[in-house]
């Protein structure tokens, strides 16, 4: 791994990653992080940089050929509201906030890619996109809205993944992440004394029926060969043990890997909740909030990414995802507008435990920094050269 990145760059990004990890910041509050990233990019000398979406930073690394197509590489930079329990020497000093999804590594490896591309440029310019607020699903859309990526012809990004060891990379065409929509159902009924249920239109019993019925969407509406998730994650109703309340709310998340199933889930949640509420003498109002769409890597950019991984690490480094990933990733918003490839980068040393992301113990092995930086830089070079030749 050591030969992937020159010593000076390695020292820069290891120090940067530890610093960001120790001072995690939540979505759209990444001010200290953005300053640290800008400082690390300034070490490149005069580099064109702009602030986008509040706490985002986009740096433009010059290519060798004026007018050649522009490629982007993206690293997300925000942390999660979790109390860290990794025991790392550079563990979070911010109580209740932690880099539990590896975005500290993503930010640092994007800066590493900037350094590598400055030393050995791509054909066209490469935009290094340091994106805020991935965890809330808002950052990518805000970066796009800024217009900073308007001239980008291809975009690449990656996520650390402790299911894979350092040196393994997933760069396949097809499904990489699911849509992540949310719903909230408000039930309006009629409260009553807990001893006189016949005088009520009971939202608690109705909510229970709706929770059960929603399970039949995946079991009885979705083709069994198609991945889908309906999770009810919250129920709120009532405040006293002898009172039937007059309202209840329930909410949750919907996951799908294709647009048709995504639409079906939303439609069925609305229909079932409204229909069951009516049958129980209540009214339901279902509000669906779209999150990131699914990520489906197209063929051509995935080929470029694999070519880059192979040239750096050999063909054996490329591994299949091996699962259907039902988590969402807001990189999907870029890919609605710009072709690209989203990769998974191994982040566990051999013999270490597979620690799930979004848990207090999660951290990516430091060595994954070098792989991510080198792979993003080389993918940008391969894509840029291919696009310039088209
Ligand atoms: Ni993440």
mmCIF file of C-alpha atoms and ligand atoms in Angstrom:
data_model
loop_
_atom_site.group_PDB
_atom_site.id
_atom_site.type_symbol
_atom_site.label_atom_id
_atom_site.label_comp_id
_atom_site.label_asym_id
_atom_site.label_seq_id
_atom_site.Cartn_x
_atom_site.Cartn_y
_atom_site.Cartn_z
ATOM 1 C CA UNK A 1 0.000 0.000 0.000
ATOM 2 C CA UNK A 2 2.876 2.330 0.851
ATOM 3 C CA UNK A 3 3.946 2.753 -2.753
ATOM 4 C CA UNK A 4 0.504 4.088 -3.759
ATOM 5 C CA UNK A 5 1.107 7.547 -2.339
ATOM 6 C CA UNK A 6 4.386 9.485 -1.880
ATOM 7 C CA UNK A 7 5.516 9.901 1.741
ATOM 8 C CA UNK A 8 4.817 13.630 1.924
ATOM 9 C CA UNK A 9 1.219 13.193 0.742
ATOM 10 C CA UNK A 10 0.737 10.254 3.081
ATOM 11 C CA UNK A 11 1.865 12.326 6.055
ATOM 12 C CA UNK A 12 -0.450 15.184 5.034
ATOM 13 C CA UNK A 13 -3.569 13.060 4.683
ATOM 14 C CA UNK A 14 -2.946 10.901 7.760
ATOM 15 C CA UNK A 15 -2.575 14.050 9.882
ATOM 16 C CA UNK A 16 -5.610 15.623 8.199
ATOM 17 C CA UNK A 17 -7.761 12.541 8.768
ATOM 18 C CA UNK A 18 -6.806 12.313 12.453
ATOM 19 C CA UNK A 19 -7.540 16.010 12.919
ATOM 20 C CA UNK A 20 -10.953 15.768 11.238
ATOM 21 C CA UNK A 21 -11.776 12.591 13.136
ATOM 22 C CA UNK A 22 -10.935 14.248 16.443
ATOM 23 C CA UNK A 23 -13.110 17.295 15.665
ATOM 24 C CA UNK A 24 -16.240 15.897 14.002
ATOM 25 C CA UNK A 25 -19.038 18.244 12.955
ATOM 26 C CA UNK A 26 -22.642 17.548 11.984
ATOM 27 C CA UNK A 27 -24.302 18.266 8.627
ATOM 28 C CA UNK A 28 -23.948 21.892 7.443
ATOM 29 C CA UNK A 29 -21.977 22.768 10.598
ATOM 30 C CA UNK A 30 -18.615 21.577 9.230
ATOM 31 C CA UNK A 31 -16.902 25.005 9.521
ATOM 32 C CA UNK A 32 -13.738 23.868 11.278
ATOM 33 C CA UNK A 33 -13.561 20.871 8.944
ATOM 34 C CA UNK A 34 -13.908 23.077 5.847
ATOM 35 C CA UNK A 35 -11.125 25.358 7.124
ATOM 36 C CA UNK A 36 -8.833 22.369 7.725
ATOM 37 C CA UNK A 37 -9.580 21.044 4.236
ATOM 38 C CA UNK A 38 -8.901 24.432 2.644
ATOM 39 C CA UNK A 39 -5.575 24.649 4.494
ATOM 40 C CA UNK A 40 -4.558 21.184 3.301
ATOM 41 C CA UNK A 41 -5.465 22.120 -0.282
ATOM 42 C CA UNK A 42 -3.579 25.434 -0.048
ATOM 43 C CA UNK A 43 -0.388 23.424 0.527
ATOM 44 C CA UNK A 44 -0.632 22.686 -3.216
ATOM 45 C CA UNK A 45 0.259 26.283 -4.007
ATOM 46 C CA UNK A 46 -2.090 28.511 -5.960
ATOM 47 C CA UNK A 47 -5.156 26.320 -6.512
ATOM 48 C CA UNK A 48 -8.539 27.639 -7.506
ATOM 49 C CA UNK A 49 -10.964 26.958 -4.653
ATOM 50 C CA UNK A 50 -14.520 27.938 -3.927
ATOM 51 C CA UNK A 51 -16.878 27.541 -0.987
ATOM 52 C CA UNK A 52 -20.172 25.932 -1.963
ATOM 53 C CA UNK A 53 -23.306 25.008 -0.026
ATOM 54 C CA UNK A 54 -22.023 26.809 3.083
ATOM 55 C CA UNK A 55 -19.424 24.368 4.364
ATOM 56 C CA UNK A 56 -18.496 22.629 1.110
ATOM 57 C CA UNK A 57 -15.250 23.235 -0.780
ATOM 58 C CA UNK A 58 -14.589 22.660 -4.486
ATOM 59 C CA UNK A 59 -10.996 22.815 -5.731
ATOM 60 C CA UNK A 60 -10.064 22.771 -9.404
ATOM 61 C CA UNK A 61 -6.861 20.877 -10.231
ATOM 62 C CA UNK A 62 -5.567 21.904 -13.628
ATOM 63 C CA UNK A 63 -5.293 19.299 -16.365
ATOM 64 C CA UNK A 64 -2.665 19.093 -19.087
ATOM 65 C CA UNK A 65 -5.025 20.016 -21.924
ATOM 66 C CA UNK A 66 -7.070 23.201 -21.978
ATOM 67 C CA UNK A 67 -10.693 22.536 -22.885
ATOM 68 C CA UNK A 68 -10.572 18.777 -22.194
ATOM 69 C CA UNK A 69 -13.663 17.368 -20.412
ATOM 70 C CA UNK A 70 -13.834 18.006 -16.666
ATOM 71 C CA UNK A 71 -14.048 15.110 -14.203
ATOM 72 C CA UNK A 72 -15.002 15.354 -10.510
ATOM 73 C CA UNK A 73 -14.072 13.292 -7.451
ATOM 74 C CA UNK A 74 -16.142 13.692 -4.326
ATOM 75 C CA UNK A 75 -15.520 13.136 -0.620
ATOM 76 C CA UNK A 76 -18.224 13.797 1.971
ATOM 77 C CA UNK A 77 -17.165 15.463 5.228
ATOM 78 C CA UNK A 78 -19.925 15.346 7.885
ATOM 79 C CA UNK A 79 -20.209 13.315 11.101
ATOM 80 C CA UNK A 80 -23.064 11.688 13.039
ATOM 81 C CA UNK A 81 -24.769 12.360 16.402
ATOM 82 C CA UNK A 82 -23.183 9.322 18.106
ATOM 83 C CA UNK A 83 -20.939 9.152 21.198
ATOM 84 C CA UNK A 84 -17.625 7.661 20.085
ATOM 85 C CA UNK A 85 -16.310 4.505 21.791
ATOM 86 C CA UNK A 86 -13.421 3.490 19.522
ATOM 87 C CA UNK A 87 -10.654 4.157 22.044
ATOM 88 C CA UNK A 88 -8.563 5.686 19.241
ATOM 89 C CA UNK A 89 -5.850 8.144 20.349
ATOM 90 C CA UNK A 90 -7.518 10.702 18.067
ATOM 91 C CA UNK A 91 -11.094 9.928 19.169
ATOM 92 C CA UNK A 92 -13.716 12.677 19.030
ATOM 93 C CA UNK A 93 -13.372 15.520 21.523
ATOM 94 C CA UNK A 94 -16.906 16.685 20.663
ATOM 95 C CA UNK A 95 -19.365 14.983 23.024
ATOM 96 C CA UNK A 96 -22.087 13.088 21.201
ATOM 97 C CA UNK A 97 -20.610 13.679 17.740
ATOM 98 C CA UNK A 98 -18.494 11.183 15.876
ATOM 99 C CA UNK A 99 -17.182 10.180 12.477
ATOM 100 C CA UNK A 100 -19.026 6.858 12.603
ATOM 101 C CA UNK A 101 -19.396 6.525 8.825
ATOM 102 C CA UNK A 102 -15.829 7.158 7.697
ATOM 103 C CA UNK A 103 -16.420 10.578 6.144
ATOM 104 C CA UNK A 104 -13.212 11.714 7.912
ATOM 105 C CA UNK A 105 -11.391 9.289 5.625
ATOM 106 C CA UNK A 106 -13.425 10.296 2.552
ATOM 107 C CA UNK A 107 -12.547 13.977 3.090
ATOM 108 C CA UNK A 108 -8.853 13.227 3.574
ATOM 109 C CA UNK A 109 -8.569 10.890 0.613
ATOM 110 C CA UNK A 110 -10.202 13.470 -1.682
ATOM 111 C CA UNK A 111 -7.551 15.970 -0.556
ATOM 112 C CA UNK A 112 -4.946 13.247 -1.167
ATOM 113 C CA UNK A 113 -6.321 12.790 -4.692
ATOM 114 C CA UNK A 114 -5.949 16.559 -5.211
ATOM 115 C CA UNK A 115 -2.271 16.322 -4.229
ATOM 116 C CA UNK A 116 -1.685 13.319 -6.496
ATOM 117 C CA UNK A 117 -3.432 15.016 -9.420
ATOM 118 C CA UNK A 118 -1.477 18.226 -8.918
ATOM 119 C CA UNK A 119 1.732 16.210 -9.132
ATOM 120 C CA UNK A 120 0.563 14.140 -12.117
ATOM 121 C CA UNK A 121 -2.407 15.863 -13.755
ATOM 122 C CA UNK A 122 -5.244 14.315 -15.717
ATOM 123 C CA UNK A 123 -5.950 15.389 -19.299
ATOM 124 C CA UNK A 124 -8.750 17.729 -18.280
ATOM 125 C CA UNK A 125 -9.286 19.690 -15.073
ATOM 126 C CA UNK A 126 -10.430 17.661 -12.063
ATOM 127 C CA UNK A 127 -12.804 19.128 -9.506
ATOM 128 C CA UNK A 128 -12.224 17.856 -5.982
ATOM 129 C CA UNK A 129 -15.597 18.154 -4.275
ATOM 130 C CA UNK A 130 -15.657 18.189 -0.462
ATOM 131 C CA UNK A 131 -19.339 17.842 0.272
ATOM 132 C CA UNK A 132 -21.177 18.662 3.503
ATOM 133 C CA UNK A 133 -24.305 17.029 4.873
ATOM 134 C CA UNK A 134 -24.321 13.587 3.297
ATOM 135 C CA UNK A 135 -25.930 12.026 6.372
ATOM 136 C CA UNK A 136 -29.030 14.187 6.064
ATOM 137 C CA UNK A 137 -29.217 13.562 2.307
ATOM 138 C CA UNK A 138 -29.056 17.320 1.636
ATOM 139 C CA UNK A 139 -25.440 18.056 0.750
ATOM 140 C CA UNK A 140 -25.156 16.727 -2.799
ATOM 141 C CA UNK A 141 -28.296 18.558 -3.919
ATOM 142 C CA UNK A 142 -26.960 21.788 -2.380
ATOM 143 C CA UNK A 143 -23.601 21.389 -4.145
ATOM 144 C CA UNK A 144 -25.386 20.782 -7.468
ATOM 145 C CA UNK A 145 -27.563 23.839 -6.910
ATOM 146 C CA UNK A 146 -24.449 25.998 -6.500
ATOM 147 C CA UNK A 147 -23.656 25.384 -10.170
ATOM 148 C CA UNK A 148 -20.051 24.438 -9.330
ATOM 149 C CA UNK A 149 -20.419 21.091 -11.124
ATOM 150 C CA UNK A 150 -22.228 22.362 -14.209
ATOM 151 C CA UNK A 151 -19.366 21.537 -16.595
ATOM 152 C CA UNK A 152 -18.546 18.096 -15.135
ATOM 153 C CA UNK A 153 -18.629 15.176 -17.596
ATOM 154 C CA UNK A 154 -18.102 12.322 -15.108
ATOM 155 C CA UNK A 155 -18.045 12.021 -11.320
ATOM 156 C CA UNK A 156 -16.513 9.431 -8.988
ATOM 157 C CA UNK A 157 -16.804 8.749 -5.287
ATOM 158 C CA UNK A 158 -16.337 5.947 -2.796
ATOM 159 C CA UNK A 159 -17.252 4.771 0.685
ATOM 160 C CA UNK A 160 -15.083 2.931 3.189
ATOM 161 C CA UNK A 161 -16.393 -0.550 3.937
ATOM 162 C CA UNK A 162 -15.129 -2.816 6.730
ATOM 163 C CA UNK A 163 -16.657 -5.879 5.106
ATOM 164 C CA UNK A 164 -13.609 -5.707 2.856
ATOM 165 C CA UNK A 165 -9.911 -5.649 3.743
ATOM 166 C CA UNK A 166 -7.622 -2.779 2.808
ATOM 167 C CA UNK A 167 -6.642 -3.168 -0.829
ATOM 168 C CA UNK A 168 -9.985 -4.590 -1.931
ATOM 169 C CA UNK A 169 -12.241 -2.343 -4.010
ATOM 170 C CA UNK A 170 -15.799 -2.749 -5.328
ATOM 171 C CA UNK A 171 -16.193 -0.926 -8.646
ATOM 172 C CA UNK A 172 -18.977 -2.755 -10.400
ATOM 173 C CA UNK A 173 -21.724 -1.649 -12.718
ATOM 174 C CA UNK A 174 -25.277 -1.971 -11.397
ATOM 175 C CA UNK A 175 -26.948 -1.453 -8.036
ATOM 176 C CA UNK A 176 -24.719 0.050 -5.327
ATOM 177 C CA UNK A 177 -27.148 1.794 -2.973
ATOM 178 C CA UNK A 178 -30.906 2.057 -2.443
ATOM 179 C CA UNK A 179 -33.348 4.945 -2.482
ATOM 180 C CA UNK A 180 -33.997 6.228 1.026
ATOM 181 C CA UNK A 181 -37.414 7.887 1.267
ATOM 182 C CA UNK A 182 -39.241 8.574 4.505
ATOM 183 C CA UNK A 183 -42.900 8.664 5.471
ATOM 184 C CA UNK A 184 -44.998 10.003 8.296
ATOM 185 C CA UNK A 185 -48.621 8.992 8.874
ATOM 186 C CA UNK A 186 -50.863 11.158 11.054
ATOM 187 C CA UNK A 187 -53.985 9.481 12.381
ATOM 188 C CA UNK A 188 -56.872 11.671 13.481
ATOM 189 C CA UNK A 189 -59.532 9.856 15.567
ATOM 190 C CA UNK A 190 -61.599 10.603 18.642
ATOM 191 C CA UNK A 191 -60.306 10.313 22.186
ATOM 192 C CA UNK A 192 -62.320 8.892 25.087
ATOM 193 C CA UNK A 193 -62.088 7.567 28.650
ATOM 194 C CA UNK A 194 -59.994 4.398 28.683
ATOM 195 C CA UNK A 195 -62.970 2.592 30.230
ATOM 196 C CA UNK A 196 -65.360 3.559 27.402
ATOM 197 C CA UNK A 197 -63.613 2.502 24.128
ATOM 198 C CA UNK A 198 -66.942 2.398 22.240
ATOM 199 C CA UNK A 199 -67.060 6.186 22.475
ATOM 200 C CA UNK A 200 -63.673 6.559 20.752
ATOM 201 C CA UNK A 201 -62.194 6.252 17.297
ATOM 202 C CA UNK A 202 -59.031 4.700 18.714
ATOM 203 C CA UNK A 203 -55.804 5.758 16.924
ATOM 204 C CA UNK A 204 -53.663 3.303 18.926
ATOM 205 C CA UNK A 205 -55.490 0.194 17.713
ATOM 206 C CA UNK A 206 -55.608 1.682 14.213
ATOM 207 C CA UNK A 207 -51.847 2.392 14.297
ATOM 208 C CA UNK A 208 -51.194 -1.220 15.308
ATOM 209 C CA UNK A 209 -53.283 -2.470 12.374
ATOM 210 C CA UNK A 210 -51.420 -0.156 10.000
ATOM 211 C CA UNK A 211 -47.991 -1.303 11.237
ATOM 212 C CA UNK A 212 -48.993 -4.922 10.591
ATOM 213 C CA UNK A 213 -50.535 -4.139 7.209
ATOM 214 C CA UNK A 214 -47.461 -2.248 6.012
ATOM 215 C CA UNK A 215 -45.470 -5.489 6.366
ATOM 216 C CA UNK A 216 -47.618 -6.999 3.609
ATOM 217 C CA UNK A 217 -46.271 -4.505 1.049
ATOM 218 C CA UNK A 218 -42.940 -6.292 0.775
ATOM 219 C CA UNK A 219 -44.496 -9.706 1.458
ATOM 220 C CA UNK A 220 -47.438 -9.431 -0.956
ATOM 221 C CA UNK A 221 -47.024 -6.501 -3.356
ATOM 222 C CA UNK A 222 -43.337 -6.494 -4.306
ATOM 223 C CA UNK A 223 -41.962 -9.152 -6.636
ATOM 224 C CA UNK A 224 -39.986 -11.516 -4.343
ATOM 225 C CA UNK A 225 -36.986 -11.208 -6.674
ATOM 226 C CA UNK A 226 -36.839 -7.447 -6.081
ATOM 227 C CA UNK A 227 -35.213 -6.008 -2.959
ATOM 228 C CA UNK A 228 -37.388 -3.632 -0.911
ATOM 229 C CA UNK A 229 -37.683 -2.483 2.696
ATOM 230 C CA UNK A 230 -40.587 -0.927 4.623
ATOM 231 C CA UNK A 231 -39.535 -0.051 8.173
ATOM 232 C CA UNK A 232 -41.833 1.609 10.709
ATOM 233 C CA UNK A 233 -39.369 3.284 13.052
ATOM 234 C CA UNK A 234 -41.506 5.585 15.220
ATOM 235 C CA UNK A 235 -44.957 5.487 16.851
ATOM 236 C CA UNK A 236 -46.177 8.290 19.074
ATOM 237 C CA UNK A 237 -49.549 8.351 20.807
ATOM 238 C CA UNK A 238 -51.105 8.965 24.172
ATOM 239 C CA UNK A 239 -49.922 10.347 27.502
ATOM 240 C CA UNK A 240 -52.005 8.668 30.226
ATOM 241 C CA UNK A 241 -52.758 5.031 30.996
ATOM 242 C CA UNK A 242 -56.524 5.545 31.261
ATOM 243 C CA UNK A 243 -57.094 7.842 28.294
ATOM 244 C CA UNK A 244 -57.615 6.886 24.650
ATOM 245 C CA UNK A 245 -55.847 9.653 22.724
ATOM 246 C CA UNK A 246 -57.394 11.343 19.709
ATOM 247 C CA UNK A 247 -54.355 11.136 17.477
ATOM 248 C CA UNK A 248 -51.241 9.118 16.698
ATOM 249 C CA UNK A 249 -48.314 9.448 14.347
ATOM 250 C CA UNK A 250 -46.091 6.790 12.898
ATOM 251 C CA UNK A 251 -43.138 7.097 10.595
ATOM 252 C CA UNK A 252 -40.356 5.199 8.939
ATOM 253 C CA UNK A 253 -38.242 4.615 5.883
ATOM 254 C CA UNK A 254 -38.716 3.031 2.445
ATOM 255 C CA UNK A 255 -35.855 1.450 0.476
ATOM 256 C CA UNK A 256 -35.756 0.221 -3.103
ATOM 257 C CA UNK A 257 -33.120 -0.280 -5.781
ATOM 258 C CA UNK A 258 -35.265 0.552 -8.816
ATOM 259 C CA UNK A 259 -37.638 3.426 -9.604
ATOM 260 C CA UNK A 260 -40.748 1.257 -10.133
ATOM 261 C CA UNK A 261 -40.486 -0.426 -6.741
ATOM 262 C CA UNK A 262 -39.714 2.924 -5.157
ATOM 263 C CA UNK A 263 -42.990 4.324 -6.514
ATOM 264 C CA UNK A 264 -44.922 1.217 -5.526
ATOM 265 C CA UNK A 265 -43.759 1.438 -1.901
ATOM 266 C CA UNK A 266 -44.842 5.056 -1.591
ATOM 267 C CA UNK A 267 -48.213 4.393 -3.230
ATOM 268 C CA UNK A 268 -48.958 1.352 -1.062
ATOM 269 C CA UNK A 269 -48.034 3.102 2.193
ATOM 270 C CA UNK A 270 -50.511 5.842 1.360
ATOM 271 C CA UNK A 271 -53.282 3.493 0.189
ATOM 272 C CA UNK A 272 -53.019 1.046 3.077
ATOM 273 C CA UNK A 273 -52.842 3.685 5.791
ATOM 274 C CA UNK A 274 -55.721 5.708 4.361
ATOM 275 C CA UNK A 275 -57.849 2.612 3.707
ATOM 276 C CA UNK A 276 -57.294 1.056 7.125
ATOM 277 C CA UNK A 277 -57.874 4.338 8.905
ATOM 278 C CA UNK A 278 -61.183 4.747 7.040
ATOM 279 C CA UNK A 279 -62.221 1.212 7.984
ATOM 280 C CA UNK A 280 -61.505 2.031 11.640
ATOM 281 C CA UNK A 281 -63.435 5.324 11.494
ATOM 282 C CA UNK A 282 -60.357 7.579 11.516
ATOM 283 C CA UNK A 283 -58.573 9.634 8.898
ATOM 284 C CA UNK A 284 -54.957 9.134 7.913
ATOM 285 C CA UNK A 285 -52.722 11.686 6.256
ATOM 286 C CA UNK A 286 -49.610 10.116 4.816
ATOM 287 C CA UNK A 287 -46.742 12.411 3.998
ATOM 288 C CA UNK A 288 -43.939 10.974 1.870
ATOM 289 C CA UNK A 289 -40.598 12.775 1.730
ATOM 290 C CA UNK A 290 -38.294 11.719 -1.079
ATOM 291 C CA UNK A 291 -34.649 11.080 -0.137
ATOM 292 C CA UNK A 292 -31.774 10.103 -2.402
ATOM 293 C CA UNK A 293 -32.689 7.918 -5.409
ATOM 294 C CA UNK A 294 -30.981 4.527 -5.876
ATOM 295 C CA UNK A 295 -27.403 4.389 -7.165
ATOM 296 C CA UNK A 296 -27.052 2.239 -10.253
ATOM 297 C CA UNK A 297 -23.512 2.510 -11.631
ATOM 298 C CA UNK A 298 -23.539 2.731 -15.434
ATOM 299 C CA UNK A 299 -21.255 0.432 -17.451
ATOM 300 C CA UNK A 300 -18.733 2.837 -18.996
ATOM 301 C CA UNK A 301 -17.598 4.848 -15.938
ATOM 302 C CA UNK A 302 -17.432 1.606 -13.903
ATOM 303 C CA UNK A 303 -15.044 0.194 -16.500
ATOM 304 C CA UNK A 304 -12.810 3.261 -16.083
ATOM 305 C CA UNK A 305 -12.835 2.818 -12.305
ATOM 306 C CA UNK A 306 -11.935 -0.867 -12.548
ATOM 307 C CA UNK A 307 -9.158 -0.066 -15.026
ATOM 308 C CA UNK A 308 -7.705 2.377 -12.480
ATOM 309 C CA UNK A 309 -7.953 -0.120 -9.599
ATOM 310 C CA UNK A 310 -6.337 -2.843 -11.682
ATOM 311 C CA UNK A 311 -3.420 -0.660 -12.721
ATOM 312 C CA UNK A 312 -2.767 0.346 -9.094
ATOM 313 C CA UNK A 313 -3.523 -2.839 -7.178
ATOM 314 C CA UNK A 314 -3.849 -5.679 -9.676
ATOM 315 C CA UNK A 315 -6.962 -7.481 -10.909
ATOM 316 C CA UNK A 316 -7.297 -9.454 -7.652
ATOM 317 C CA UNK A 317 -8.096 -6.209 -5.797
ATOM 318 C CA UNK A 318 -11.488 -6.001 -7.510
ATOM 319 C CA UNK A 319 -14.147 -7.781 -5.491
ATOM 320 C CA UNK A 320 -17.922 -8.075 -5.911
ATOM 321 C CA UNK A 321 -20.220 -6.162 -3.532
ATOM 322 C CA UNK A 322 -21.738 -9.530 -2.628
ATOM 323 C CA UNK A 323 -24.910 -8.112 -1.088
ATOM 324 C CA UNK A 324 -27.728 -5.809 -2.090
ATOM 325 C CA UNK A 325 -26.978 -2.589 -0.236
ATOM 326 C CA UNK A 326 -30.271 -1.166 1.088
ATOM 327 C CA UNK A 327 -28.605 1.897 2.616
ATOM 328 C CA UNK A 328 -28.961 5.240 0.863
ATOM 329 C CA UNK A 329 -26.141 7.511 -0.329
ATOM 330 C CA UNK A 330 -26.693 11.051 -1.544
ATOM 331 C CA UNK A 331 -24.023 10.648 -4.246
ATOM 332 C CA UNK A 332 -27.080 9.383 -6.149
ATOM 333 C CA UNK A 333 -28.159 12.988 -6.770
ATOM 334 C CA UNK A 334 -24.975 13.664 -8.752
ATOM 335 C CA UNK A 335 -25.585 10.563 -10.813
ATOM 336 C CA UNK A 336 -29.065 11.698 -11.795
ATOM 337 C CA UNK A 337 -27.282 14.443 -13.772
ATOM 338 C CA UNK A 338 -23.711 13.214 -14.332
ATOM 339 C CA UNK A 339 -22.557 9.706 -15.300
ATOM 340 C CA UNK A 340 -20.140 8.191 -12.805
ATOM 341 C CA UNK A 341 -19.253 5.326 -10.538
ATOM 342 C CA UNK A 342 -19.564 4.921 -6.794
ATOM 343 C CA UNK A 343 -17.091 2.485 -5.249
ATOM 344 C CA UNK A 344 -16.579 0.710 -1.934
ATOM 345 C CA UNK A 345 -13.058 0.708 -0.543
ATOM 346 C CA UNK A 346 -11.917 -1.974 1.925
ATOM 347 C CA UNK A 347 -11.233 -0.473 5.359
ATOM 348 C CA UNK A 348 -10.347 -3.367 7.669
ATOM 349 C CA UNK A 349 -6.942 -4.928 8.272
ATOM 350 C CA UNK A 350 -6.818 -8.725 7.911
ATOM 351 C CA UNK A 351 -7.870 -10.351 11.175
ATOM 352 C CA UNK A 352 -9.738 -7.268 12.413
ATOM 353 C CA UNK A 353 -13.456 -7.328 13.164
ATOM 354 C CA UNK A 354 -16.126 -6.224 10.695
ATOM 355 C CA UNK A 355 -17.554 -3.225 12.554
ATOM 356 C CA UNK A 356 -20.772 -1.829 11.073
ATOM 357 C CA UNK A 357 -20.892 1.869 10.166
ATOM 358 C CA UNK A 358 -23.090 4.157 12.289
ATOM 359 C CA UNK A 359 -22.012 2.416 15.506
ATOM 360 C CA UNK A 360 -19.859 3.888 18.342
ATOM 361 C CA UNK A 361 -16.997 1.476 17.556
ATOM 362 C CA UNK A 362 -16.724 2.214 13.833
ATOM 363 C CA UNK A 363 -13.451 3.463 12.367
ATOM 364 C CA UNK A 364 -11.682 2.843 9.084
ATOM 365 C CA UNK A 365 -8.126 1.498 8.998
ATOM 366 C CA UNK A 366 -5.680 4.307 8.262
ATOM 367 C CA UNK A 367 -4.231 2.386 5.315
ATOM 368 C CA UNK A 368 -7.569 2.765 3.483
ATOM 369 C CA UNK A 369 -6.688 6.465 3.092
ATOM 370 C CA UNK A 370 -3.902 5.632 0.690
ATOM 371 C CA UNK A 371 -6.057 3.274 -1.391
ATOM 372 C CA UNK A 372 -8.924 5.775 -1.650
ATOM 373 C CA UNK A 373 -6.680 8.697 -2.584
ATOM 374 C CA UNK A 374 -4.776 6.729 -5.208
ATOM 375 C CA UNK A 375 -7.888 5.083 -6.680
ATOM 376 C CA UNK A 376 -9.820 8.364 -6.969
ATOM 377 C CA UNK A 377 -6.867 10.154 -8.579
ATOM 378 C CA UNK A 378 -6.155 7.350 -11.034
ATOM 379 C CA UNK A 379 -9.857 6.899 -11.883
ATOM 380 C CA UNK A 380 -10.023 10.611 -12.676
ATOM 381 C CA UNK A 381 -6.983 10.253 -14.966
ATOM 382 C CA UNK A 382 -8.388 7.213 -16.791
ATOM 383 C CA UNK A 383 -11.840 8.782 -17.202
ATOM 384 C CA UNK A 384 -10.390 12.093 -18.281
ATOM 385 C CA UNK A 385 -8.210 10.516 -20.947
ATOM 386 C CA UNK A 386 -11.095 8.376 -22.255
ATOM 387 C CA UNK A 387 -13.475 11.347 -22.363
ATOM 388 C CA UNK A 388 -10.893 13.539 -24.089
ATOM 389 C CA UNK A 389 -10.494 10.864 -26.775
ATOM 390 C CA UNK A 390 -14.236 10.578 -27.435
HETATM 391 NI NI1 LIG B 1 -21.418 7.376 4.872
#
